[in-house]
PDB file of C-alpha atoms and ligand atoms in Angstrom:
ATOM      1  CA  MET A   1      35.908  50.883 -70.799  1.00 76.00           C
ATOM      2  CA  LYS A   2      38.223  52.813 -73.082  1.00 80.00           C
ATOM      3  CA  SER A   3      41.871  51.764 -73.055  1.00 87.00           C
ATOM      4  CA  LEU A   4      44.504  54.427 -72.429  1.00 89.00           C
ATOM      5  CA  ARG A   5      45.605  54.058 -76.046  1.00 85.00           C
ATOM      6  CA  GLN A   6      42.081  54.634 -77.346  1.00 82.00           C
ATOM      7  CA  PHE A   7      41.768  57.638 -75.084  1.00 82.00           C
ATOM      8  CA  MET A   8      45.063  59.142 -76.309  1.00 82.00           C
ATOM      9  CA  GLU A   9      44.047  58.540 -79.918  1.00 80.00           C
ATOM     10  CA  GLU A  10      40.730  60.292 -79.445  1.00 80.00           C
ATOM     11  CA  LEU A  11      42.466  63.236 -77.786  1.00 80.00           C
ATOM     12  CA  SER A  12      44.615  63.840 -80.836  1.00 85.00           C
ATOM     13  CA  MET A  13      41.712  63.600 -83.293  1.00 93.00           C
ATOM     14  CA  VAL A  14      40.599  66.783 -85.004  1.00 96.00           C
ATOM     15  CA  THR A  15      36.814  66.552 -85.234  1.00 97.00           C
ATOM     16  CA  ILE A  16      34.990  69.569 -86.588  1.00 98.00           C
ATOM     17  CA  VAL A  17      31.394  70.536 -87.275  1.00 98.00           C
ATOM     18  CA  MET A  18      30.994  73.241 -89.920  1.00 98.00           C
ATOM     19  CA  ILE A  19      27.744  75.100 -89.564  1.00 97.00           C
ATOM     20  CA  GLY A  20      26.211  78.014 -91.417  1.00 96.00           C
ATOM     21  CA  GLY A  21      23.475  78.860 -93.861  1.00 93.00           C
ATOM     22  CA  PRO A  22      23.237  77.989 -97.529  1.00 92.00           C
ATOM     23  CA  GLY A  23      25.923  79.920 -99.391  1.00 92.00           C
ATOM     24  CA  SER A  24      27.966  80.615 -96.250  1.00 95.00           C
ATOM     25  CA  GLY A  25      30.928  78.812 -97.804  1.00 95.00           C
ATOM     26  CA  LYS A  26      30.854  75.694 -95.617  1.00 96.00           C
ATOM     27  CA  SER A  27      32.206  73.390 -98.304  1.00 96.00           C
ATOM     28  CA  THR A  28      34.767  75.868 -99.602  1.00 96.00           C
ATOM     29  CA  TYR A  29      36.333  76.299 -96.158  1.00 98.00           C
ATOM     30  CA  SER A  30      35.891  72.628 -95.296  1.00 98.00           C
ATOM     31  CA  LYS A  31      38.192  71.797 -98.206  1.00 98.00           C
ATOM     32  CA  TYR A  32      40.943  74.084 -96.877  1.00 98.00           C
ATOM     33  CA  ILE A  33      40.599  72.656 -93.371  1.00 98.00           C
ATOM     34  CA  SER A  34      40.512  69.100 -94.686  1.00 98.00           C
ATOM     35  CA  GLY A  35      43.780  69.682 -96.552  1.00 98.00           C
ATOM     36  CA  HIS A  36      45.487  71.424 -93.655  1.00 97.00           C
ATOM     37  CA  PHE A  37      44.720  68.803 -90.987  1.00 97.00           C
ATOM     38  CA  ASP A  38      44.650  65.836 -93.366  1.00 97.00           C
ATOM     39  CA  ILE A  39      41.154  64.777 -92.341  1.00 98.00           C
ATOM     40  CA  PRO A  40      38.288  63.787 -94.659  1.00 98.00           C
ATOM     41  CA  HIS A  41      35.614  66.282 -95.637  1.00 98.00           C
ATOM     42  CA  ILE A  42      32.316  64.556 -94.951  1.00 98.00           C
ATOM     43  CA  TYR A  43      29.737  66.509 -96.877  1.00 98.00           C
ATOM     44  CA  THR A  44      26.120  65.390 -96.466  1.00 97.00           C
ATOM     45  CA  GLY A  45      24.961  67.709 -99.286  1.00 95.00           C
ATOM     46  CA  ASP A  46      27.089  65.787-101.810  1.00 97.00           C
ATOM     47  CA  MET A  47      26.098  62.485-100.238  1.00 98.00           C
ATOM     48  CA  MET A  48      22.426  63.417-100.601  1.00 98.00           C
ATOM     49  CA  ARG A  49      22.896  64.654-104.182  1.00 96.00           C
ATOM     50  CA  ASP A  50      24.404  61.268-104.929  1.00 97.00           C
ATOM     51  CA  LEU A  51      21.470  59.489-103.287  1.00 97.00           C
ATOM     52  CA  GLN A  52      19.057  61.754-105.167  1.00 97.00           C
ATOM     53  CA  LYS A  53      20.074  60.044-108.425  1.00 97.00           C
ATOM     54  CA  ARG A  54      18.955  56.646-107.127  1.00 97.00           C
ATOM     55  CA  ASP A  55      16.094  57.586-104.826  1.00 98.00           C
ATOM     56  CA  PRO A  56      13.048  59.376-106.295  1.00 97.00           C
ATOM     57  CA  GLU A  57      11.697  60.294-102.834  1.00 97.00           C
ATOM     58  CA  VAL A  58      14.950  62.073-102.011  1.00 97.00           C
ATOM     59  CA  ALA A  59      14.941  63.767-105.423  1.00 97.00           C
ATOM     60  CA  LYS A  60      11.480  65.232-104.809  1.00 97.00           C
ATOM     61  CA  ILE A  61      12.420  66.548-101.368  1.00 97.00           C
ATOM     62  CA  MET A  62      15.665  68.121-102.545  1.00 96.00           C
ATOM     63  CA  ASP A  63      13.995  69.740-105.528  1.00 94.00           C
ATOM     64  CA  ARG A  64      11.872  71.681-103.044  1.00 93.00           C
ATOM     65  CA  GLY A  65      14.870  72.629-100.895  1.00 92.00           C
ATOM     66  CA  ASP A  66      13.574  70.625 -97.934  1.00 94.00           C
ATOM     67  CA  LEU A  67      15.548  68.299 -95.649  1.00 95.00           C
ATOM     68  CA  VAL A  68      16.026  64.613 -96.445  1.00 98.00           C
ATOM     69  CA  PRO A  69      14.496  62.208 -93.846  1.00 97.00           C
ATOM     70  CA  ILE A  70      16.824  61.559 -90.920  1.00 98.00           C
ATOM     71  CA  GLU A  71      17.124  57.769 -91.363  1.00 98.00           C
ATOM     72  CA  LYS A  72      18.528  58.186 -94.858  1.00 98.00           C
ATOM     73  CA  VAL A  73      20.984  60.823 -93.688  1.00 98.00           C
ATOM     74  CA  MET A  74      22.094  58.738 -90.680  1.00 98.00           C
ATOM     75  CA  LYS A  75      22.607  55.630 -92.786  1.00 97.00           C
ATOM     76  CA  ALA A  76      24.813  57.456 -95.303  1.00 97.00           C
ATOM     77  CA  LEU A  77      26.704  59.285 -92.570  1.00 98.00           C
ATOM     78  CA  LYS A  78      27.403  56.233 -90.417  1.00 97.00           C
ATOM     79  CA  ASP A  79      28.619  54.252 -93.435  1.00 97.00           C
ATOM     80  CA  ARG A  80      30.992  57.089 -94.256  1.00 98.00           C
ATOM     81  CA  LEU A  81      32.249  57.526 -90.681  1.00 97.00           C
ATOM     82  CA  GLY A  82      32.982  53.795 -90.543  1.00 96.00           C
ATOM     83  CA  LYS A  83      35.792  54.101 -93.074  1.00 97.00           C
ATOM     84  CA  ASP A  84      39.437  53.970 -91.949  1.00 95.00           C
ATOM     85  CA  ASP A  85      40.347  57.455 -93.124  1.00 96.00           C
ATOM     86  CA  THR A  86      38.436  58.988 -90.185  1.00 96.00           C
ATOM     87  CA  ASP A  87      41.084  57.793 -87.692  1.00 92.00           C
ATOM     88  CA  ASN A  88      42.716  61.241 -87.458  1.00 93.00           C
ATOM     89  CA  GLY A  89      39.378  63.010 -87.323  1.00 97.00           C
ATOM     90  CA  TYR A  90      36.916  64.459 -89.797  1.00 98.00           C
ATOM     91  CA  ILE A  91      35.045  67.549 -90.763  1.00 98.00           C
ATOM     92  CA  LEU A  92      31.271  67.328 -90.869  1.00 98.00           C
ATOM     93  CA  ASP A  93      29.763  69.678 -93.416  1.00 98.00           C
ATOM     94  CA  GLY A  94      25.963  69.948 -93.378  1.00 97.00           C
ATOM     95  CA  PHE A  95      25.292  67.791 -90.317  1.00 98.00           C
ATOM     96  CA  PRO A  96      23.628  68.199 -87.819  1.00 98.00           C
ATOM     97  CA  ARG A  97      21.065  70.337 -89.574  1.00 97.00           C
ATOM     98  CA  ASN A  98      18.258  70.329 -87.000  1.00 97.00           C
ATOM     99  CA  MET A  99      17.658  69.511 -83.334  1.00 98.00           C
ATOM    100  CA  LYS A 100      16.564  65.965 -84.132  1.00 98.00           C
ATOM    101  CA  GLN A 101      19.867  65.336 -85.903  1.00 98.00           C
ATOM    102  CA  LEU A 102      21.775  66.887 -83.000  1.00 98.00           C
ATOM    103  CA  THR A 103      20.048  64.485 -80.594  1.00 98.00           C
ATOM    104  CA  ARG A 104      20.857  61.519 -82.843  1.00 98.00           C
ATOM    105  CA  MET A 105      24.426  62.707 -83.119  1.00 97.00           C
ATOM    106  CA  LYS A 106      24.783  62.512 -79.338  1.00 96.00           C
ATOM    107  CA  GLN A 107      23.003  59.148 -79.097  1.00 97.00           C
ATOM    108  CA  GLU A 108      25.287  57.650 -81.728  1.00 96.00           C
ATOM    109  CA  ASN A 109      28.390  59.118 -80.051  1.00 94.00           C
ATOM    110  CA  ILE A 110      29.429  61.033 -83.144  1.00 96.00           C
ATOM    111  CA  ASP A 111      32.060  63.191 -81.519  1.00 93.00           C
ATOM    112  CA  TYR A 112      33.122  66.747 -82.289  1.00 95.00           C
ATOM    113  CA  LYS A 113      35.715  68.961 -80.672  1.00 95.00           C
ATOM    114  CA  TYR A 114      35.254  72.208 -82.575  1.00 97.00           C
ATOM    115  CA  VAL A 115      32.246  73.947 -84.063  1.00 97.00           C
ATOM    116  CA  VAL A 116      32.980  76.462 -86.794  1.00 98.00           C
ATOM    117  CA  TYR A 117      30.029  78.761 -87.379  1.00 97.00           C
ATOM    118  CA  LEU A 118      30.134  80.817 -90.571  1.00 97.00           C
ATOM    119  CA  ASN A 119      28.146  83.980 -90.204  1.00 95.00           C
ATOM    120  CA  VAL A 120      27.133  85.706 -93.452  1.00 95.00           C
ATOM    121  CA  SER A 121      24.513  88.383 -94.076  1.00 92.00           C
ATOM    122  CA  GLU A 122      21.385  87.383 -95.967  1.00 87.00           C
ATOM    123  CA  LYS A 123      22.103  89.960 -98.665  1.00 88.00           C
ATOM    124  CA  GLU A 124      25.487  88.369 -99.402  1.00 92.00           C
ATOM    125  CA  VAL A 125      24.016  84.842 -99.323  1.00 90.00           C
ATOM    126  CA  ILE A 126      21.412  85.650-101.957  1.00 87.00           C
ATOM    127  CA  LYS A 127      24.089  87.261-104.120  1.00 90.00           C
ATOM    128  CA  ARG A 128      26.354  84.210-103.862  1.00 92.00           C
ATOM    129  CA  LEU A 129      23.669  81.592-104.454  1.00 91.00           C
ATOM    130  CA  THR A 130      22.220  83.402-107.441  1.00 89.00           C
ATOM    131  CA  ALA A 131      25.695  83.500-109.005  1.00 91.00           C
ATOM    132  CA  ARG A 132      26.455  79.820-108.237  1.00 88.00           C
ATOM    133  CA  GLY A 133      23.713  78.285-110.413  1.00 86.00           C
ATOM    134  CA  ARG A 134      23.461  74.797-108.870  1.00 89.00           C
ATOM    135  CA  LYS A 135      20.258  72.884-109.739  1.00 88.00           C
ATOM    136  CA  ASP A 136      18.588  73.921-106.461  1.00 89.00           C
ATOM    137  CA  ASP A 137      19.857  77.528-106.673  1.00 90.00           C
ATOM    138  CA  LYS A 138      16.672  78.986-108.165  1.00 90.00           C
ATOM    139  CA  PRO A 139      15.107  82.030-106.428  1.00 88.00           C
ATOM    140  CA  GLU A 140      12.052  80.203-104.994  1.00 90.00           C
ATOM    141  CA  ILE A 141      14.108  77.222-103.824  1.00 91.00           C
ATOM    142  CA  ILE A 142      16.804  79.488-102.365  1.00 90.00           C
ATOM    143  CA  LYS A 143      14.130  81.298-100.367  1.00 90.00           C
ATOM    144  CA  ASN A 144      12.833  77.995 -99.047  1.00 92.00           C
ATOM    145  CA  ARG A 145      16.343  76.750 -98.137  1.00 92.00           C
ATOM    146  CA  LEU A 146      16.945  79.975 -96.216  1.00 93.00           C
ATOM    147  CA  LYS A 147      13.650  79.547 -94.381  1.00 94.00           C
ATOM    148  CA  VAL A 148      14.453  75.911 -93.584  1.00 94.00           C
ATOM    149  CA  TYR A 149      17.898  76.956 -92.366  1.00 95.00           C
ATOM    150  CA  GLU A 150      16.564  79.607 -90.009  1.00 95.00           C
ATOM    151  CA  LYS A 151      13.845  77.411 -88.563  1.00 97.00           C
ATOM    152  CA  GLU A 152      15.724  74.093 -88.401  1.00 96.00           C
ATOM    153  CA  THR A 153      19.432  74.929 -88.097  1.00 96.00           C
ATOM    154  CA  GLY A 154      19.171  78.190 -86.126  1.00 96.00           C
ATOM    155  CA  PRO A 155      18.345  76.336 -82.859  1.00 97.00           C
ATOM    156  CA  VAL A 156      21.311  73.976 -83.434  1.00 97.00           C
ATOM    157  CA  VAL A 157      23.668  76.973 -83.703  1.00 97.00           C
ATOM    158  CA  ASN A 158      22.264  78.303 -80.397  1.00 96.00           C
ATOM    159  CA  GLU A 159      22.809  74.936 -78.720  1.00 96.00           C
ATOM    160  CA  PHE A 160      26.411  74.759 -79.915  1.00 96.00           C
ATOM    161  CA  ARG A 161      27.025  78.317 -78.806  1.00 95.00           C
ATOM    162  CA  LYS A 162      25.903  77.435 -75.278  1.00 94.00           C
ATOM    163  CA  SER A 163      27.843  74.167 -75.101  1.00 88.00           C
ATOM    164  CA  GLN A 164      31.198  73.689 -73.426  1.00 67.00           C
ATOM    165  CA  ARG A 165      32.967  72.796 -76.665  1.00 73.00           C
ATOM    166  CA  ARG A 166      35.143  75.117 -78.709  1.00 93.00           C
ATOM    167  CA  PHE A 167      32.752  77.360 -80.621  1.00 96.00           C
ATOM    168  CA  ILE A 168      34.415  79.446 -83.321  1.00 97.00           C
ATOM    169  CA  GLU A 169      32.356  82.167 -84.959  1.00 97.00           C
ATOM    170  CA  ILE A 170      33.727  83.589 -88.193  1.00 97.00           C
ATOM    171  CA  LYS A 171      32.420  86.467 -90.245  1.00 95.00           C
ATOM    172  CA  ALA A 172      32.766  84.791 -93.633  1.00 96.00           C
ATOM    173  CA  GLU A 173      32.472  87.764 -95.978  1.00 96.00           C
ATOM    174  CA  GLY A 174      34.237  90.963 -96.988  1.00 95.00           C
ATOM    175  CA  LYS A 175      37.659  89.266 -97.265  1.00 95.00           C
ATOM    176  CA  ASP A 176      39.170  86.923 -99.800  1.00 96.00           C
ATOM    177  CA  GLU A 177      38.617  83.203 -99.466  1.00 95.00           C
ATOM    178  CA  LYS A 178      42.218  82.356 -98.541  1.00 97.00           C
ATOM    179  CA  SER A 179      42.384  84.840 -95.644  1.00 97.00           C
ATOM    180  CA  ILE A 180      39.074  83.617 -94.246  1.00 97.00           C
ATOM    181  CA  ALA A 181      40.342  80.020 -94.481  1.00 98.00           C
ATOM    182  CA  ALA A 182      43.565  81.063 -92.699  1.00 98.00           C
ATOM    183  CA  ASP A 183      41.500  82.800 -89.969  1.00 97.00           C
ATOM    184  CA  ILE A 184      39.517  79.620 -89.346  1.00 97.00           C
ATOM    185  CA  ILE A 185      42.589  77.375 -89.232  1.00 97.00           C
ATOM    186  CA  GLY A 186      44.344  79.883 -86.951  1.00 97.00           C
ATOM    187  CA  GLU A 187      41.408  79.877 -84.518  1.00 96.00           C
ATOM    188  CA  ILE A 188      41.314  76.077 -84.435  1.00 96.00           C
ATOM    189  CA  GLU A 189      45.041  75.819 -83.719  1.00 95.00           C
ATOM    190  CA  LYS A 190      44.929  78.566 -81.124  1.00 94.00           C
ATOM    191  CA  ARG A 191      42.329  76.684 -79.117  1.00 91.00           C
ATOM    192  CA  GLY A 192      44.302  73.428 -79.283  1.00 86.00           C
TER     193      GLY A 192
HETATM  194  P1  ADP B 201      23.485  74.345 -98.833  1.00 96.56           P
HETATM  195  O1  ADP B 201      24.404  74.404 -97.659  1.00 96.56           O
HETATM  196  O2  ADP B 201      23.804  75.337 -99.889  1.00 96.56           O
HETATM  197  O3  ADP B 201      22.033  74.330 -98.460  1.00 96.56           O
HETATM  198  P2  ADP B 201      24.090  71.509 -99.104  1.00 96.56           P
HETATM  199  O4  ADP B 201      24.875  70.960-100.245  1.00 96.56           O
HETATM  200  O5  ADP B 201      24.701  71.487 -97.762  1.00 96.56           O
HETATM  201  O6  ADP B 201      23.714  72.982 -99.567  1.00 96.56           O
HETATM  202  O7  ADP B 201      22.675  70.752 -99.017  1.00 96.56           O
HETATM  203  C1  ADP B 201      21.843  70.626-100.142  1.00 96.56           C
HETATM  204  C2  ADP B 201      20.581  69.832 -99.781  1.00 96.56           C
HETATM  205  O8  ADP B 201      20.952  68.511 -99.333  1.00 96.56           O
HETATM  206  C3  ADP B 201      19.747  70.410 -98.658  1.00 96.56           C
HETATM  207  O9  ADP B 201      18.875  71.428 -99.121  1.00 96.56           O
HETATM  208  C4  ADP B 201      19.008  69.143 -98.163  1.00 96.56           C
HETATM  209  O10 ADP B 201      17.916  68.832 -99.001  1.00 96.56           O
HETATM  210  C5  ADP B 201      20.048  68.034 -98.332  1.00 96.56           C
HETATM  211  N1  ADP B 201      20.809  67.787 -97.074  1.00 96.56           N
HETATM  212  C6  ADP B 201      22.128  68.032 -96.874  1.00 96.56           C
HETATM  213  N2  ADP B 201      22.500  67.718 -95.611  1.00 96.56           N
HETATM  214  C7  ADP B 201      21.381  67.282 -94.990  1.00 96.56           C
HETATM  215  C8  ADP B 201      21.093  66.819 -93.678  1.00 96.56           C
HETATM  216  N3  ADP B 201      22.024  66.758 -92.712  1.00 96.56           N
HETATM  217  N4  ADP B 201      19.805  66.454 -93.395  1.00 96.56           N
HETATM  218  C9  ADP B 201      18.853  66.507 -94.321  1.00 96.56           C
HETATM  219  N5  ADP B 201      19.044  66.950 -95.569  1.00 96.56           N
HETATM  220  C10 ADP B 201      20.300  67.322 -95.921  1.00 96.56           C
END
């Protein structure tokens, strides 16, 4: 059983899931939130890009814009969550990305208090990704990542929306970055 101290500690943790399509600005806003609440930004995209250098199977998958196998993602994620700096909370950027990952998240008791969903129109996403020029930001791969997002991550967004947790939907376009970041932080603090 949890001790009262453990329980109090968990209550004060700020645990956030950032969710949204490719180019929605998840990592940009995660950095603001991470700085504001002093919690680590746990970014599976960067973790997988790192793994890609050492793992040819992962490299092939990512070059197509497809999702990395769940066991590899879970291993990297659990190692990262095991570090001491997650005591105050964390922000998960890029996980869970499909229903299977959401199920595993629950099984492994990876907690979250807030879900921040960044809603951006497809037109704006294509504009942003084309301008960004990351290795996997080529038109064909972008199209595939968008397709994967809709099919795999769309149902996860619907699940979160229905859940009892604090679901924060933000229209992440048409305003400058700093004001959108301030909107998100304001919503989180408002909900307590
Ligand atoms: P974006 O949000 O622009 O798609 P990310 O940096 O979040 O970019 O992810 C880049 C790639 O990393 C994805 O296309 C996928 O191949 C891999 N990846 C990231 N997170 C996950 C995850 N949770 N499960 C499986 N693959 C992932």
